[in-house]
Tab-separated table of C-alpha atoms and ligand atoms in Angstrom:
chain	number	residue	atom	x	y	z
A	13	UNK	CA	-46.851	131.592	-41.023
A	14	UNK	CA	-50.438	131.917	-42.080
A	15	UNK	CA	-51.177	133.335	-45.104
A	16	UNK	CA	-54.049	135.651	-45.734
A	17	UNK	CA	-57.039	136.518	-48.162
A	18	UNK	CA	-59.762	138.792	-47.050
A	19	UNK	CA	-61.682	137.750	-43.844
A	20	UNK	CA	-65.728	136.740	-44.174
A	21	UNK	CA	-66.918	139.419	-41.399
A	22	UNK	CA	-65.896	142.232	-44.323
A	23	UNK	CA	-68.553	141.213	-46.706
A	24	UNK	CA	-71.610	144.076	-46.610
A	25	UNK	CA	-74.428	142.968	-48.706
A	26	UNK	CA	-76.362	140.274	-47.136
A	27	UNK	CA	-79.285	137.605	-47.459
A	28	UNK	CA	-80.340	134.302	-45.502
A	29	UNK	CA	-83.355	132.080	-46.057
A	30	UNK	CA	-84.544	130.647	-43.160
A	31	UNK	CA	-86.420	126.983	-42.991
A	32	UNK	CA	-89.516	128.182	-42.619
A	33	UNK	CA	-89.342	130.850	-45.079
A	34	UNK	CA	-88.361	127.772	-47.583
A	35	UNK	CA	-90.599	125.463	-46.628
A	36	UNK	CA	-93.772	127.987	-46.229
A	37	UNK	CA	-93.163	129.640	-49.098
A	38	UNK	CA	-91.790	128.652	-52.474
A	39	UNK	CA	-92.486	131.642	-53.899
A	40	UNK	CA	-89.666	133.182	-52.269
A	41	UNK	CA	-87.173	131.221	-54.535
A	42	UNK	CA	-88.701	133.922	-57.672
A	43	UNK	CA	-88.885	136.553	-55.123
A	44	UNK	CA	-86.302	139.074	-55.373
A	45	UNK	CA	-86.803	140.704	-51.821
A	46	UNK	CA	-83.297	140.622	-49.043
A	47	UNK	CA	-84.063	139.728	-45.968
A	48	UNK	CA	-82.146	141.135	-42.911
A	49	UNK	CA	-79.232	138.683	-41.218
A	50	UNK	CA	-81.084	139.729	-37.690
A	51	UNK	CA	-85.122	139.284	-38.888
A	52	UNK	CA	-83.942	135.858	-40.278
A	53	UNK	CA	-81.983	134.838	-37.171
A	54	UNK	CA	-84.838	135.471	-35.356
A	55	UNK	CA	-87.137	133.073	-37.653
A	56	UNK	CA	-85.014	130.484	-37.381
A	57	UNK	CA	-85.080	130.494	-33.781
A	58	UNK	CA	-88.494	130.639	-33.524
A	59	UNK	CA	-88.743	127.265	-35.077
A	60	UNK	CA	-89.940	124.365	-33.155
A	61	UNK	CA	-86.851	122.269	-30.899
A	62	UNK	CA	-87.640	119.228	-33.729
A	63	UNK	CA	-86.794	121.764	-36.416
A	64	UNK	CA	-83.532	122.071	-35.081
A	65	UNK	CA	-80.652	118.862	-34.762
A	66	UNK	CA	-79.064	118.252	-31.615
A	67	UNK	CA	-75.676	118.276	-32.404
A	68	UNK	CA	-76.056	120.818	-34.956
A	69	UNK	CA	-78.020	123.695	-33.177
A	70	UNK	CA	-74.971	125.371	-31.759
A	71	UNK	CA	-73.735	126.543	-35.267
A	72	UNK	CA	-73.738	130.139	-35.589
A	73	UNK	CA	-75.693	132.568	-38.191
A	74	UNK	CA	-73.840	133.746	-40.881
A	75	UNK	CA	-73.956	137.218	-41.231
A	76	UNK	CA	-73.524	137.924	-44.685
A	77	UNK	CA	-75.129	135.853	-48.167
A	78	UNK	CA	-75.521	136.449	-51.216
A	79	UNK	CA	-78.690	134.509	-52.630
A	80	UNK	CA	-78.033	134.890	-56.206
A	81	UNK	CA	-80.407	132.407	-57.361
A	82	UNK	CA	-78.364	130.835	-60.615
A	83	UNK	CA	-78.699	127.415	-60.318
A	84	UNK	CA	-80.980	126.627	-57.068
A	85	UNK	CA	-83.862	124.130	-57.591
A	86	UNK	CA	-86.880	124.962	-56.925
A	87	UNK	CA	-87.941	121.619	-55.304
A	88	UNK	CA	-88.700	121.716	-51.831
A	89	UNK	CA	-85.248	121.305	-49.520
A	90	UNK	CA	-85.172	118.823	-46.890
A	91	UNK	CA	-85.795	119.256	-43.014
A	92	UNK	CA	-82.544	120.842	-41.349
A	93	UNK	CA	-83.511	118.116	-39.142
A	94	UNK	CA	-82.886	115.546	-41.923
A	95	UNK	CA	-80.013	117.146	-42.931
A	96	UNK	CA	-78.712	117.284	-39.735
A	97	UNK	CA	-79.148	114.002	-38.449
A	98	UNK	CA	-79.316	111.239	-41.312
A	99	UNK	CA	-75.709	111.601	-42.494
A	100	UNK	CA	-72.291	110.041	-43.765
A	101	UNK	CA	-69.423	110.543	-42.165
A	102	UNK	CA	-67.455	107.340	-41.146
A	103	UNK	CA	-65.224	109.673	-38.712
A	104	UNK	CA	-67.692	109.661	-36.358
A	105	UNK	CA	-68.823	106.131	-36.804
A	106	UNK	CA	-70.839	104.400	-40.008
A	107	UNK	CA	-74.504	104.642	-38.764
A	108	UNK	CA	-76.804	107.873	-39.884
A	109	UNK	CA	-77.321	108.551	-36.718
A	110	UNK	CA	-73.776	108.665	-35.726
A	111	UNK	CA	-72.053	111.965	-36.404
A	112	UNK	CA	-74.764	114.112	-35.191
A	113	UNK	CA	-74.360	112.301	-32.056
A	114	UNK	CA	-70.581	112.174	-31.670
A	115	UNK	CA	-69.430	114.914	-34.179
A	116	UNK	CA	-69.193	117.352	-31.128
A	117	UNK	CA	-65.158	116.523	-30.230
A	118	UNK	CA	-64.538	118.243	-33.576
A	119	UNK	CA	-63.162	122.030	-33.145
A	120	UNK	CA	-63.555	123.649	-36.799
A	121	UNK	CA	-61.943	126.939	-35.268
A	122	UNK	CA	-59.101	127.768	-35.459
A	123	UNK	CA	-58.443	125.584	-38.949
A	124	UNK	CA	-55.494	125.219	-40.817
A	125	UNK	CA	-55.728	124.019	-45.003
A	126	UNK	CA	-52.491	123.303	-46.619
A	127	UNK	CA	-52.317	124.118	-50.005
A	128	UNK	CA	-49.643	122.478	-51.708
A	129	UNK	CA	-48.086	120.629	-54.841
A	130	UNK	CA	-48.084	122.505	-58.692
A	131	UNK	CA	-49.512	125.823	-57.421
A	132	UNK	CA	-48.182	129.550	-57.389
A	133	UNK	CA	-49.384	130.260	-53.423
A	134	UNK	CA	-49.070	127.338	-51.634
A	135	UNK	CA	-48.992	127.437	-47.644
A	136	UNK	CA	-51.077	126.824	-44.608
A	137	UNK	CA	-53.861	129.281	-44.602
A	138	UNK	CA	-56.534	130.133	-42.313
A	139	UNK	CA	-60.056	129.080	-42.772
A	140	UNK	CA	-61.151	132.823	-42.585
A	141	UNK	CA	-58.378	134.062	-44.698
A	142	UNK	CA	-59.128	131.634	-47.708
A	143	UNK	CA	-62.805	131.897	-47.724
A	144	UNK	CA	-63.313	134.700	-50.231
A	145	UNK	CA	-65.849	136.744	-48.108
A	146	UNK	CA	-67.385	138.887	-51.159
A	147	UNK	CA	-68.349	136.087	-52.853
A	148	UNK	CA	-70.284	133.525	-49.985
A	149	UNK	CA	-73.423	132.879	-51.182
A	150	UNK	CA	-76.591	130.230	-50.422
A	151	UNK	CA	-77.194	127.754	-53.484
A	152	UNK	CA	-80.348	125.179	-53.368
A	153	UNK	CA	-79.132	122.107	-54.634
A	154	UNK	CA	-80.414	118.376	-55.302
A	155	UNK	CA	-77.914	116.352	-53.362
A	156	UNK	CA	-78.076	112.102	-54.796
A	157	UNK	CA	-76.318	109.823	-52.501
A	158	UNK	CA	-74.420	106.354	-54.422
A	159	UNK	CA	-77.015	104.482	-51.649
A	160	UNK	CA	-80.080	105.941	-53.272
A	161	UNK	CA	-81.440	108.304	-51.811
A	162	UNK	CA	-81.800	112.362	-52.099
A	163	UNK	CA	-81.973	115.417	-50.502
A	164	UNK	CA	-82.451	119.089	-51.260
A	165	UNK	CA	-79.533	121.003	-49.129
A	166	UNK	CA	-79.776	125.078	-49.050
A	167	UNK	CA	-76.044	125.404	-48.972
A	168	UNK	CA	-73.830	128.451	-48.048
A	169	UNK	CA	-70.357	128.428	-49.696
A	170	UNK	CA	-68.371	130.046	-52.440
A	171	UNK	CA	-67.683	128.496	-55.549
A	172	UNK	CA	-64.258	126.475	-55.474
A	173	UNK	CA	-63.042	128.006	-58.746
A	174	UNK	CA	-62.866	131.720	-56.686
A	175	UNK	CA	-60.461	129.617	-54.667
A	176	UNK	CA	-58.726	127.957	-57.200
A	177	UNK	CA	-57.670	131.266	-59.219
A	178	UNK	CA	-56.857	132.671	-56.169
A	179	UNK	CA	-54.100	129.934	-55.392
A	180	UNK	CA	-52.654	129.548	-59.248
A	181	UNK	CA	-52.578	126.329	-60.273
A	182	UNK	CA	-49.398	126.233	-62.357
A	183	UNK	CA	-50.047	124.401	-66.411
A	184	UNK	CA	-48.936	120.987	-64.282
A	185	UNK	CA	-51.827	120.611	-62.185
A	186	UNK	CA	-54.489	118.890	-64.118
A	187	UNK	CA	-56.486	117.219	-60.773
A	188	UNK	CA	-56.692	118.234	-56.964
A	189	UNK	CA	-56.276	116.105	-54.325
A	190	UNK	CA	-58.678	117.174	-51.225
A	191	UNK	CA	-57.651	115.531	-47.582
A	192	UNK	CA	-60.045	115.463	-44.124
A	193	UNK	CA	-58.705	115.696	-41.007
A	194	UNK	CA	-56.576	112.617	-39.654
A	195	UNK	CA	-57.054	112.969	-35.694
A	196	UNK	CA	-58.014	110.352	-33.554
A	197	UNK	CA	-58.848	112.354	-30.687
A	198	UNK	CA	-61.209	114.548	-32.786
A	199	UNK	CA	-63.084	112.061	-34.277
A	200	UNK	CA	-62.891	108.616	-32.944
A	201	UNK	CA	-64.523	106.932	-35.509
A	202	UNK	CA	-60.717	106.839	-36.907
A	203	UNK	CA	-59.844	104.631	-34.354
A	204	UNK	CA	-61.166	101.381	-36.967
A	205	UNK	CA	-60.176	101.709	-40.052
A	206	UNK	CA	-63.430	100.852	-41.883
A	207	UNK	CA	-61.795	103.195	-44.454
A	208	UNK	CA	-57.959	104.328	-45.496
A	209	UNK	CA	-57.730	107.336	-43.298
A	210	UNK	CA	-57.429	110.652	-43.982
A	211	UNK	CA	-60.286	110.279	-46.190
A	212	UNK	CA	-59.185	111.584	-49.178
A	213	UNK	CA	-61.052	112.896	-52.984
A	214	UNK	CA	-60.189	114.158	-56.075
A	215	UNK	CA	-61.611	116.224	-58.888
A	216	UNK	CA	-60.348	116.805	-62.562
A	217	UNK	CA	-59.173	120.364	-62.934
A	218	UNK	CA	-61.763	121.665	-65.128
A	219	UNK	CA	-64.690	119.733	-62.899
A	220	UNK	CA	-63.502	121.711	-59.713
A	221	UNK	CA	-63.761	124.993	-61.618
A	222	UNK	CA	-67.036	124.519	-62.827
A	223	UNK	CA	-69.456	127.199	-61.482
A	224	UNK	CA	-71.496	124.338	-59.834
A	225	UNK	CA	-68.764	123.296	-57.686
A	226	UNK	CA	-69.097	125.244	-54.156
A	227	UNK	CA	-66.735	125.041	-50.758
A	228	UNK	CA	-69.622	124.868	-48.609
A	229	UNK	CA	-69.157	126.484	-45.181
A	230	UNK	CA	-72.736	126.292	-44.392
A	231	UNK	CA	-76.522	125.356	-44.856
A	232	UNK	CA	-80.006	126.773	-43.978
A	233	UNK	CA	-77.900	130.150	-43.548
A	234	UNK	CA	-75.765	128.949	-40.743
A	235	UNK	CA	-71.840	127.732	-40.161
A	236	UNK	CA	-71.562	124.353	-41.038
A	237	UNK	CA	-72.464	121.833	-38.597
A	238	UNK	CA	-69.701	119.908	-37.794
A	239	UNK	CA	-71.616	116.704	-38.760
A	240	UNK	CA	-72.035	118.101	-42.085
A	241	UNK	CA	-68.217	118.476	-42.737
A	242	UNK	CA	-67.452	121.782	-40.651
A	243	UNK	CA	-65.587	124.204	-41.390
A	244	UNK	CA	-65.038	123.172	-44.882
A	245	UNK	CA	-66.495	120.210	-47.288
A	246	UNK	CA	-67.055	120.118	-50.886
A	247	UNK	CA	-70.476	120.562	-52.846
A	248	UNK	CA	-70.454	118.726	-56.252
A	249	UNK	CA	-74.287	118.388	-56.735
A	250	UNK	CA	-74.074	116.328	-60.384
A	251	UNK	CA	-71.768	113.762	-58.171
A	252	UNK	CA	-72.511	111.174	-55.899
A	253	UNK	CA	-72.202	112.269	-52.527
A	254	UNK	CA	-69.118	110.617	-51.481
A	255	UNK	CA	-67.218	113.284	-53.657
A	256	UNK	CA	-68.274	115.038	-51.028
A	257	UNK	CA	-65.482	115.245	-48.894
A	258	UNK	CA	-65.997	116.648	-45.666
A	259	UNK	CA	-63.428	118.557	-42.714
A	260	UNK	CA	-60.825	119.418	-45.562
A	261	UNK	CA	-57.501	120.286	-44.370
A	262	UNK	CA	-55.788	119.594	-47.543
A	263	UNK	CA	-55.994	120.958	-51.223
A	264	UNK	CA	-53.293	119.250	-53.268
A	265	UNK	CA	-52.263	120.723	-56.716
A	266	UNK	CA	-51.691	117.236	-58.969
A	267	UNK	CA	-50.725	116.086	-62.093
A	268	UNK	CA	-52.039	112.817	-62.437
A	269	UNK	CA	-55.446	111.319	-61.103
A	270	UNK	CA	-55.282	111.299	-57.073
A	271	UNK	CA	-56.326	107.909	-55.686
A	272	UNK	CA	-59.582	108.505	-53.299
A	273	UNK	CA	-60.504	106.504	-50.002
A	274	UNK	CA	-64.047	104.958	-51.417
A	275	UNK	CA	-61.320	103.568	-54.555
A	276	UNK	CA	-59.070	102.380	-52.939
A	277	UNK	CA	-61.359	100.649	-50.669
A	278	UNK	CA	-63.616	99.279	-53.132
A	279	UNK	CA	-62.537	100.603	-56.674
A	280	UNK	CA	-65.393	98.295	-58.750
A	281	UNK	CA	-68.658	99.820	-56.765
A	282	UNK	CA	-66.809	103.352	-56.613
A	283	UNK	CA	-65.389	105.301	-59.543
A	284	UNK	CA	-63.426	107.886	-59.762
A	285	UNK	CA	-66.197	110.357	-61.664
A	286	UNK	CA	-68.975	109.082	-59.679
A	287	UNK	CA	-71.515	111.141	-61.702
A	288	UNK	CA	-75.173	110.611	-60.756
A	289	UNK	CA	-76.067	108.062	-63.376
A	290	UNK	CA	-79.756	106.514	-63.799
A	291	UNK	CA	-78.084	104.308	-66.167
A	292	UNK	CA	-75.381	102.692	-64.551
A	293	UNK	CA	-75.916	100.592	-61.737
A	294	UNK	CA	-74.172	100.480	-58.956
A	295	UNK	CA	-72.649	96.342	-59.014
A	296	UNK	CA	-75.168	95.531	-56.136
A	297	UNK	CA	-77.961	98.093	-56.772
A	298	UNK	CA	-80.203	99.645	-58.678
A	299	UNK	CA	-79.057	103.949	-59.482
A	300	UNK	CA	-82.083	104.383	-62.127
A	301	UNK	CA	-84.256	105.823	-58.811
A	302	UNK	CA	-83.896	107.210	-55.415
A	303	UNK	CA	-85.543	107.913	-52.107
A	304	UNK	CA	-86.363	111.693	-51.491
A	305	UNK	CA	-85.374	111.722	-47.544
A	306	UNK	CA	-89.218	112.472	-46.226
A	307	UNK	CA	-90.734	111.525	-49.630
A	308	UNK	CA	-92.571	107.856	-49.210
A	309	UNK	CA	-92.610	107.328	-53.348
A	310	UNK	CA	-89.730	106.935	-55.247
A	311	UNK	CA	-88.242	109.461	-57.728
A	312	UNK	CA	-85.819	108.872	-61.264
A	313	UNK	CA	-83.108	109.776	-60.747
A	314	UNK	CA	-81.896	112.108	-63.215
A	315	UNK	CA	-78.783	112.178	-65.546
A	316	UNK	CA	-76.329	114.025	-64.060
A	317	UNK	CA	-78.330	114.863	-61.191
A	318	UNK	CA	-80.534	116.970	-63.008
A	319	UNK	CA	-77.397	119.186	-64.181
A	320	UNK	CA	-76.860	118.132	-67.455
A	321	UNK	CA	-77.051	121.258	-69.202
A	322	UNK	CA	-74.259	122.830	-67.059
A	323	UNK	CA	-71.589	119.558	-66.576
A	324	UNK	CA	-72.309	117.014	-69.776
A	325	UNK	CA	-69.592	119.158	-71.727
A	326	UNK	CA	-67.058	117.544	-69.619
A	327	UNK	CA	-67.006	113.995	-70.209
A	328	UNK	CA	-67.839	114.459	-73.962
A	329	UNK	CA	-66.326	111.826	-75.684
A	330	UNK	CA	-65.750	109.452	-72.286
A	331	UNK	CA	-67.669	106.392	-72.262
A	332	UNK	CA	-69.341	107.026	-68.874
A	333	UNK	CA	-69.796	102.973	-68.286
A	334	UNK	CA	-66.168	102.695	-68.141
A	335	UNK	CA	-65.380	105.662	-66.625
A	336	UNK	CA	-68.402	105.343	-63.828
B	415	MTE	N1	-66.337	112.998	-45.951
B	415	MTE	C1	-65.633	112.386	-44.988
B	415	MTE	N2	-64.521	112.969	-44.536
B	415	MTE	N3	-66.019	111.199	-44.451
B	415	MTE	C2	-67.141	110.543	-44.901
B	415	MTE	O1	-67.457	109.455	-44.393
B	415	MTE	N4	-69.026	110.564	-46.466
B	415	MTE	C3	-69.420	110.971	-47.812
B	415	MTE	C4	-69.389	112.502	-47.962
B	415	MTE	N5	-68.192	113.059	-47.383
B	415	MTE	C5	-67.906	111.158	-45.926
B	415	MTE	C6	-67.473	112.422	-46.414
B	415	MTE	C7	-70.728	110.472	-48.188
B	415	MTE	S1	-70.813	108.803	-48.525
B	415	MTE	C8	-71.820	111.281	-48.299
B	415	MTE	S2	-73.299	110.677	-48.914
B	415	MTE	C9	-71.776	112.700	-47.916
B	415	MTE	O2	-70.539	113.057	-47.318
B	415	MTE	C10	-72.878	112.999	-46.922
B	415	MTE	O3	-72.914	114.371	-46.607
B	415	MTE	P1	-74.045	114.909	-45.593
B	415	MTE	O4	-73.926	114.079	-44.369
B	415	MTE	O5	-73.749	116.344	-45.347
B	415	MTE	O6	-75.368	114.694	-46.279
């Protein structure tokens, strides 16, 4: 049986920023006007057919977001084409170009996410019913891939800790274990295991409840395209992006540090932390810069990701060379 929490089309207040709005005019980030679900909607489809990915311009509006504003850059986010079209994920095939092009034979609805291992509600719950409606909200965040280069992602989510309290970890879970979907049919880049499928990640306790942390179930003020992890993925902006985890089905209650695909594959170029580190190279590259996707000069990369002040408590006292 499913198990439920309050469904997303019962939130009331609402806000979406459409791409032109962003890119046109920064000003909006300070501004604290709402802007109608329906006016926006109609902006965004005003916007010209290179404005808009392929694969991704099926997704639907969401109706309802909260644009609080606490922690959104106010750099200029990337193209939804960029985001749309230049991405990683190896179920759909290891080029950029890949998913967007073959990320269609995923069906995010109807989607099932076990929750299991030291928790108080475990079960299978619906997407719709474990998304905490009140609470979805757009967040502008610097996104720093371990390959160097950047992007700034308008993302729609709720933060994972709203989740997390709402499942009750019990005093035994100290990580959580996060699985993608494991279905051939679905995504065929699964057929070659260039990677241990499911793909699999895991945070520290206390890293997954940080207010940073979002369950992302959208971007640009739309569902999720499914290139971009639909229905589900994980936002840890202060991370590289292959914490990233995309398609969740799984969110595993654990006691000890959960072994994640890139480890396992490759454990010396791909820590378990993976925080955005100018300082510590990656073994066959440079991470003190990065490319800005649409950006021709390169930019520092910043400790942290530029999110020091809100995640450096965490690994005080951790020698961050060792634990990379
Ligand atoms: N999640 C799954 N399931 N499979 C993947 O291959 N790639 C990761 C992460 N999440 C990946 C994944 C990597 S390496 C990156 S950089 C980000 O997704 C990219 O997210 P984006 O395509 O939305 O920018």
């Amino acid at each position: 049986m499913l198990l439920k929490f309050p469904k997303i089309s019962e939130v009331k207040s609402h806000e979406i920023t459409p791409e032109n709005i962003y890119q046109g005019r920064r000003s909006f980030l300070q501004d604290s006007a709402r802007i109608g679900a329906g006016m926006a909607v109609a902006a965004f489809g005003l916007q010209s057919p290179e404005g808009r990915a392929e694969a991704g311009s099926e997704t639907k509006a969401l109706e309802n977001i909260i644009r609080a504003g606490t922690f959104d850059t106010d750099e200029r986010p990337t193209s939804f084409k960029a985001i749309t079209t230049y991405n990683n994920f190896y179920e759909f095939g290891t080029g950029k170009e890949d998913p967007a092009r073959n990320a269609h034979s995923l069906q995010p609805r109807p989607w099932t996410v076990r929750v299991d291992g030291h928790v108080e509600n475990p079960g299978d719950y619906d997407l719709d019913d474990l998304i905490r409606p009140h609470a979805l909200q757009e967040r502008i965040y610097r996104m720093r891939c371990v390959e160097a280069w950047s992007m700034v992602i308008p993302w729609v989510g709720i933060p994972l800790a709203e989740i997390i309290k709402k499942l009750g970890p019990t005093s035994k879970a100290k990580y959580i274990l996060f699985e993608t979907l494991k279905d051939r049919k679905q995504m065929p880049g699964q057929r070659r295991r260039v990677i241990p499928w499911p793909y699999t990640e895991g945070l520290r306790l206390d890293e997954a409840m940080n207010p940073l942390t979002l369950m992302a179930v959208g971007l640009y003020g739309r569902d999720l395209p499914n290139q971009n992890g639909a229905p589900m993925r994980l936002v840890v902006p202060w991370k590289y992006g292959f914490k990233g985890i995309k398609s969740i089905v799984r969110i595993k209650f654990v006691e000890h540090r959960p072994r994640n695909s890139w480890r396992v594959l490759a454990a010396k170029e791909y820590g378990f932390y993976a925080n955005v580190n100018p300082e510590v190279d990656h073994p066959r590259w440079t991470q003190a810069n990065e490319r800005r996707i649409g950006e021709f000069r390169r930019r520092k990369t910043l400790m942290f990701n530029g999110y020091a002040d809100e995640v450096a408590h965490l690994y005080s006292g951790m020698n961050l060379r060792k634990n990379f």
